[in-house]
PDB file of C-alpha atoms in Angstrom:
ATOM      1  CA  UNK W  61       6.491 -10.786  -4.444  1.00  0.00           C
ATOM      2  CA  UNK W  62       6.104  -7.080  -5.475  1.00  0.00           C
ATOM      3  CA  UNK W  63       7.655  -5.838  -8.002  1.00  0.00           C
ATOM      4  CA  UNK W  64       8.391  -2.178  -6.232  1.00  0.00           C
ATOM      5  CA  UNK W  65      10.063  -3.782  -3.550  1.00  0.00           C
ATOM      6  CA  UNK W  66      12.060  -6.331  -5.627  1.00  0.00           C
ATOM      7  CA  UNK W  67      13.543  -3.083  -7.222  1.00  0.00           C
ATOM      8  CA  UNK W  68      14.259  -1.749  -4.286  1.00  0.00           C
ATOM      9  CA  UNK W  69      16.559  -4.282  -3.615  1.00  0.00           C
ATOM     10  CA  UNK W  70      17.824  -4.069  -6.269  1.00  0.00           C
ATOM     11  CA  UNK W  71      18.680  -0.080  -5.784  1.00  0.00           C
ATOM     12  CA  UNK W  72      20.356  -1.413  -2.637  1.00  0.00           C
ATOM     13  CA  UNK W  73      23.095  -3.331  -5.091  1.00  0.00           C
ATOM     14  CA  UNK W  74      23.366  -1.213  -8.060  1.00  0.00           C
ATOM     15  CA  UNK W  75      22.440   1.652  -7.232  1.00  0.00           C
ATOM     16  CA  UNK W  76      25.859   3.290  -7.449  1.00  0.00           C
ATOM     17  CA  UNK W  77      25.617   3.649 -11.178  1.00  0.00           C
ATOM     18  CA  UNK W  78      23.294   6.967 -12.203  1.00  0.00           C
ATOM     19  CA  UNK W  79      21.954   4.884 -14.956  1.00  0.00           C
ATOM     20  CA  UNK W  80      20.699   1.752 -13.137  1.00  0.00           C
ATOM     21  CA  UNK W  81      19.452   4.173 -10.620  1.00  0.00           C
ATOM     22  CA  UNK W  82      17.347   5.798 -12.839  1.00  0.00           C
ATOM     23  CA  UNK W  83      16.237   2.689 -14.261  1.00  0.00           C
ATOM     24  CA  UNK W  84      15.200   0.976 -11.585  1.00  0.00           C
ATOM     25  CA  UNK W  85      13.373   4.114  -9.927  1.00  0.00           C
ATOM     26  CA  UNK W  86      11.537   4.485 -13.441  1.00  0.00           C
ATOM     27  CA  UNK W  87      10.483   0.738 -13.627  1.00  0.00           C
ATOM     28  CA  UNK W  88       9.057   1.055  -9.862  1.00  0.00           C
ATOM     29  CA  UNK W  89       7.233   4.174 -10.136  1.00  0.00           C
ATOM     30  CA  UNK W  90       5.500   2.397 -13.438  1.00  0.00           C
ATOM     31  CA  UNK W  91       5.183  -0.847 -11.397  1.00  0.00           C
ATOM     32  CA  UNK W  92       3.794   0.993  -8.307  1.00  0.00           C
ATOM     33  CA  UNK W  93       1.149   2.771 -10.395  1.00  0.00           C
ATOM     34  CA  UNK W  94      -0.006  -0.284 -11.869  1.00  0.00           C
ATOM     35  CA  UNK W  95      -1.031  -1.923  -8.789  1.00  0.00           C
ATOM     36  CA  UNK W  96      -2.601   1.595  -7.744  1.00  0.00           C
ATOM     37  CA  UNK W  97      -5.753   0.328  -8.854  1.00  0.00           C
ATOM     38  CA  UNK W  98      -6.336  -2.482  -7.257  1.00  0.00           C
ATOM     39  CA  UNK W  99      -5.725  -1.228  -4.084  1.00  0.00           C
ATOM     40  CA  UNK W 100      -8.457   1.670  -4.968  1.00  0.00           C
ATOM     41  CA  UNK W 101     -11.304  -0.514  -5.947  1.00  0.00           C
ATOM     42  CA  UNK W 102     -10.369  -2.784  -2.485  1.00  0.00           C
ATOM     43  CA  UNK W 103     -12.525  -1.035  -0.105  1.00  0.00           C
ATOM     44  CA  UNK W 104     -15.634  -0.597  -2.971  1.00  0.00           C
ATOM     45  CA  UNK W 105     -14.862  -5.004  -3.603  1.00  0.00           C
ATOM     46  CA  UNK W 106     -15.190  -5.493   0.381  1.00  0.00           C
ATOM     47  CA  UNK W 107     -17.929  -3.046   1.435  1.00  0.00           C
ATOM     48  CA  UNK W 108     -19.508  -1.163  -0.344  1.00  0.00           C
ATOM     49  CA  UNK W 109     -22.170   0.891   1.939  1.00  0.00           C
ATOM     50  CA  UNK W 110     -18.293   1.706   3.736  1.00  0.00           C
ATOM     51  CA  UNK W 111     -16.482   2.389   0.794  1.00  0.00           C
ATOM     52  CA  UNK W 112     -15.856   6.597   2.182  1.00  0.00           C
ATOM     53  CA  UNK W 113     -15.286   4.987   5.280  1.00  0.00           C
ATOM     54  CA  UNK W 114     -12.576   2.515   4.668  1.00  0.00           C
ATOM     55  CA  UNK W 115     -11.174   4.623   1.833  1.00  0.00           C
ATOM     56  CA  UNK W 116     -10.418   7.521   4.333  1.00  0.00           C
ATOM     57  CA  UNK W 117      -9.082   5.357   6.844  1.00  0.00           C
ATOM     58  CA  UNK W 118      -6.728   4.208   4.624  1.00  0.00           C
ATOM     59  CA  UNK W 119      -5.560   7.299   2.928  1.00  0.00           C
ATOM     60  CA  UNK W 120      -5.170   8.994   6.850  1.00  0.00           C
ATOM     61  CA  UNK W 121      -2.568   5.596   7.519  1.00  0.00           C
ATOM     62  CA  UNK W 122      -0.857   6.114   3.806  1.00  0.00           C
ATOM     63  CA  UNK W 123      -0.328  10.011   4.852  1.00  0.00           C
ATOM     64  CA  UNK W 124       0.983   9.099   8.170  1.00  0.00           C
ATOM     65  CA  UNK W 125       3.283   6.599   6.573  1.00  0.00           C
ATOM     66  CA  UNK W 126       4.519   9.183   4.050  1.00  0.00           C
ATOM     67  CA  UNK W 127       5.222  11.448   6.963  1.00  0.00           C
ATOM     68  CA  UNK W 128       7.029   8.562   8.705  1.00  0.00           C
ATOM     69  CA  UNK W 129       9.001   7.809   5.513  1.00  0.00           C
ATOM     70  CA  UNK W 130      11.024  11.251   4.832  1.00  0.00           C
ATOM     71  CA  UNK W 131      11.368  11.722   9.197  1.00  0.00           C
ATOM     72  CA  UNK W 132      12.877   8.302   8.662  1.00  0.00           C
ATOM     73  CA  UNK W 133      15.342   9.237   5.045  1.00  0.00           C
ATOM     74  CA  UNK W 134      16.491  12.451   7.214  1.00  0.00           C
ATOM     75  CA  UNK W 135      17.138  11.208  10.044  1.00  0.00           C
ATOM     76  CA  UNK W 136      19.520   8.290   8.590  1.00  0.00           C
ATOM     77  CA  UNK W 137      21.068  10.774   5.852  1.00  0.00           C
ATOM     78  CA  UNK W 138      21.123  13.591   8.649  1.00  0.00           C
ATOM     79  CA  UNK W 139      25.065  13.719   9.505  1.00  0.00           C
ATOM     80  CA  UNK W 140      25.858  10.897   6.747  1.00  0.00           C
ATOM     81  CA  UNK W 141      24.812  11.393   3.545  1.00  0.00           C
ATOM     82  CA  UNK W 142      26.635   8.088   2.034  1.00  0.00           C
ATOM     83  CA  UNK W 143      25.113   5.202  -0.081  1.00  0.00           C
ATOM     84  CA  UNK W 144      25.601   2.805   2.928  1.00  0.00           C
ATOM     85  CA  UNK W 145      22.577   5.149   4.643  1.00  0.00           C
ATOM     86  CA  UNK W 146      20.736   5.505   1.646  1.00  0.00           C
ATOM     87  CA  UNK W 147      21.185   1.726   1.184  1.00  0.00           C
ATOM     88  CA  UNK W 148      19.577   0.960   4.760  1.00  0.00           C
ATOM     89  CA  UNK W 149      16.655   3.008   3.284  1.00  0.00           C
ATOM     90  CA  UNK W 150      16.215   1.009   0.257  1.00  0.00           C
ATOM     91  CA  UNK W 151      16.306  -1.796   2.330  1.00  0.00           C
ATOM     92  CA  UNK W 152      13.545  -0.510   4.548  1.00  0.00           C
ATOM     93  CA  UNK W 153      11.151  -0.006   1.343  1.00  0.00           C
ATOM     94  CA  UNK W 154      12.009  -3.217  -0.256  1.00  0.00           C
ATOM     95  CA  UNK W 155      11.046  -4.832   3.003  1.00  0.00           C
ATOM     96  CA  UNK W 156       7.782  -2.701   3.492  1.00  0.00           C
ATOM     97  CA  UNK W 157       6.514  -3.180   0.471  1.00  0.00           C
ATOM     98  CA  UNK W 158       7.298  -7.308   0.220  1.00  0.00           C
ATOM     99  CA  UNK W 159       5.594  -7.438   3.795  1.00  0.00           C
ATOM    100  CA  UNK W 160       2.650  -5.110   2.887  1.00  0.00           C
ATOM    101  CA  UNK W 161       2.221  -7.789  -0.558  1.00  0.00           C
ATOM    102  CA  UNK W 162       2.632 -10.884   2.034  1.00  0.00           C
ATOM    103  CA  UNK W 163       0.019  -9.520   5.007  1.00  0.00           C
ATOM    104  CA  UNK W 164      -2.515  -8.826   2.067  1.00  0.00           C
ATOM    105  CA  UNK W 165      -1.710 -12.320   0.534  1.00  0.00           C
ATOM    106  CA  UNK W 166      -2.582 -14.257   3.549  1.00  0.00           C
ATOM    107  CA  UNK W 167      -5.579 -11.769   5.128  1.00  0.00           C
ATOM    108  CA  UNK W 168      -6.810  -9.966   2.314  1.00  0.00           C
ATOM    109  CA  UNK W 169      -9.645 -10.657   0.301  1.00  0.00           C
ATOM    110  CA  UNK W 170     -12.155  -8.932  -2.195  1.00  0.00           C
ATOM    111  CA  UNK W 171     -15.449 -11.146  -1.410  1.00  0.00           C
ATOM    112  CA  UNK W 172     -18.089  -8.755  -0.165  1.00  0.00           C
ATOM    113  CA  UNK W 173     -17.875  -8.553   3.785  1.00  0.00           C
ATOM    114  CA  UNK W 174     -20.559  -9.703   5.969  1.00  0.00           C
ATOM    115  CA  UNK W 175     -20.382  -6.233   8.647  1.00  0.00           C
ATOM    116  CA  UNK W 176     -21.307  -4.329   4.805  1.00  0.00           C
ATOM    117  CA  UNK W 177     -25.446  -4.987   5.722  1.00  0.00           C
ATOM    118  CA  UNK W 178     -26.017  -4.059   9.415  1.00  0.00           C
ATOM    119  CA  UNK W 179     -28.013  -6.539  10.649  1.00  0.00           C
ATOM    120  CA  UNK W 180     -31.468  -4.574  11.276  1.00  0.00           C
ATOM    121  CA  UNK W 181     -31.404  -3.733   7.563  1.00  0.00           C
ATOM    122  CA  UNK W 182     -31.379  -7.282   6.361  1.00  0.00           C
ATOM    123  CA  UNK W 183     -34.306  -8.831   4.852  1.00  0.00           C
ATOM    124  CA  UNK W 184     -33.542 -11.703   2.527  1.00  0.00           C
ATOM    125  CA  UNK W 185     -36.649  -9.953   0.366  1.00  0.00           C
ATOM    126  CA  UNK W 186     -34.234  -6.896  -0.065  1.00  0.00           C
ATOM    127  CA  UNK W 187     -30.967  -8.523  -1.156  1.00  0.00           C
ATOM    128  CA  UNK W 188     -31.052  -8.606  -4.993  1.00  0.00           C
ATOM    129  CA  UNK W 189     -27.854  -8.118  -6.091  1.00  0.00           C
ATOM    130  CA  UNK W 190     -23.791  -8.413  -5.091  1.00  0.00           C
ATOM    131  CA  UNK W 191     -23.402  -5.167  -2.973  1.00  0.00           C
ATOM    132  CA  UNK W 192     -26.369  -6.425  -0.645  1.00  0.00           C
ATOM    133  CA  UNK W 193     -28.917  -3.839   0.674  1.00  0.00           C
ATOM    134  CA  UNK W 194     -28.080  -0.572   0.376  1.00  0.00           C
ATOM    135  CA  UNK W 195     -27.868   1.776   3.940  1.00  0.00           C
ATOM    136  CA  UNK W 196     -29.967   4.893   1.903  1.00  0.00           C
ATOM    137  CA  UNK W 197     -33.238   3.624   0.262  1.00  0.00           C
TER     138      UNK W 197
END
């Protein structure tokens, strides 16, 4: 489903070797900064006139989530630092990101949203393109 979280699964089984640790963080770091982009252009695909908006939003809940994410590695490596903890953590971000990929498979989309043109700014004269009518003239 995602290739970051596929290999984070895969950390979970082979992770014991330094070399296939390595290579597996490598290939997901490369596989999570390919999809980078398409998460980026999301908000300017869905709505435009809310781009700032949504984009903020959604970098606030990815900052939260990185806060939640180390709170979560230190408090399972805390008093046991062994690859069975570190294993539960892999299996936490192979699940997160496979159910992130799944939620955005079955309710995402990148057709231009209707809420993008508030309704007392739209006149079917002023919509001449994709992005609909702008909020600033």
């Amino acid at each position: 489903l995602t290739t970051p979280g596929l290999l984070m699964i895969a950390q979970v089984f082979l992770g014991t070797e330094a070399a296939w640790s390595v290579t597996i963080f490598t290939l997901a770091l490369f596989a999570h900064g390919a999809v980078t982009p398409g998460y980026l252009g999301n908000g300017l695909d869905i709505a435009p006139n809310f781009s700032g908006t949504i984009f903020g939003l959604a970098n606030t809940l990815s900052s939260f989530g990185g806060f939640l994410s180390t709170w979560m590695v230190g408090a399972l490596t805390y008093e046991d630092k062994s690859y069975h903890q570190w294993q539960i953590v892999f299996w936490i971000l192979g699940i997160t990101y496979i159910s992130g990929a799944v939620v955005y498979l079955i309710m995402g989309t990148g057709d231009l949203q209707p809420w993008n043109n508030p309704p007392e700014r739209k006149k079917v004269s002023d919509v001449h393109n994709e992005e609909g009518v702008p909020l600033k003239n």
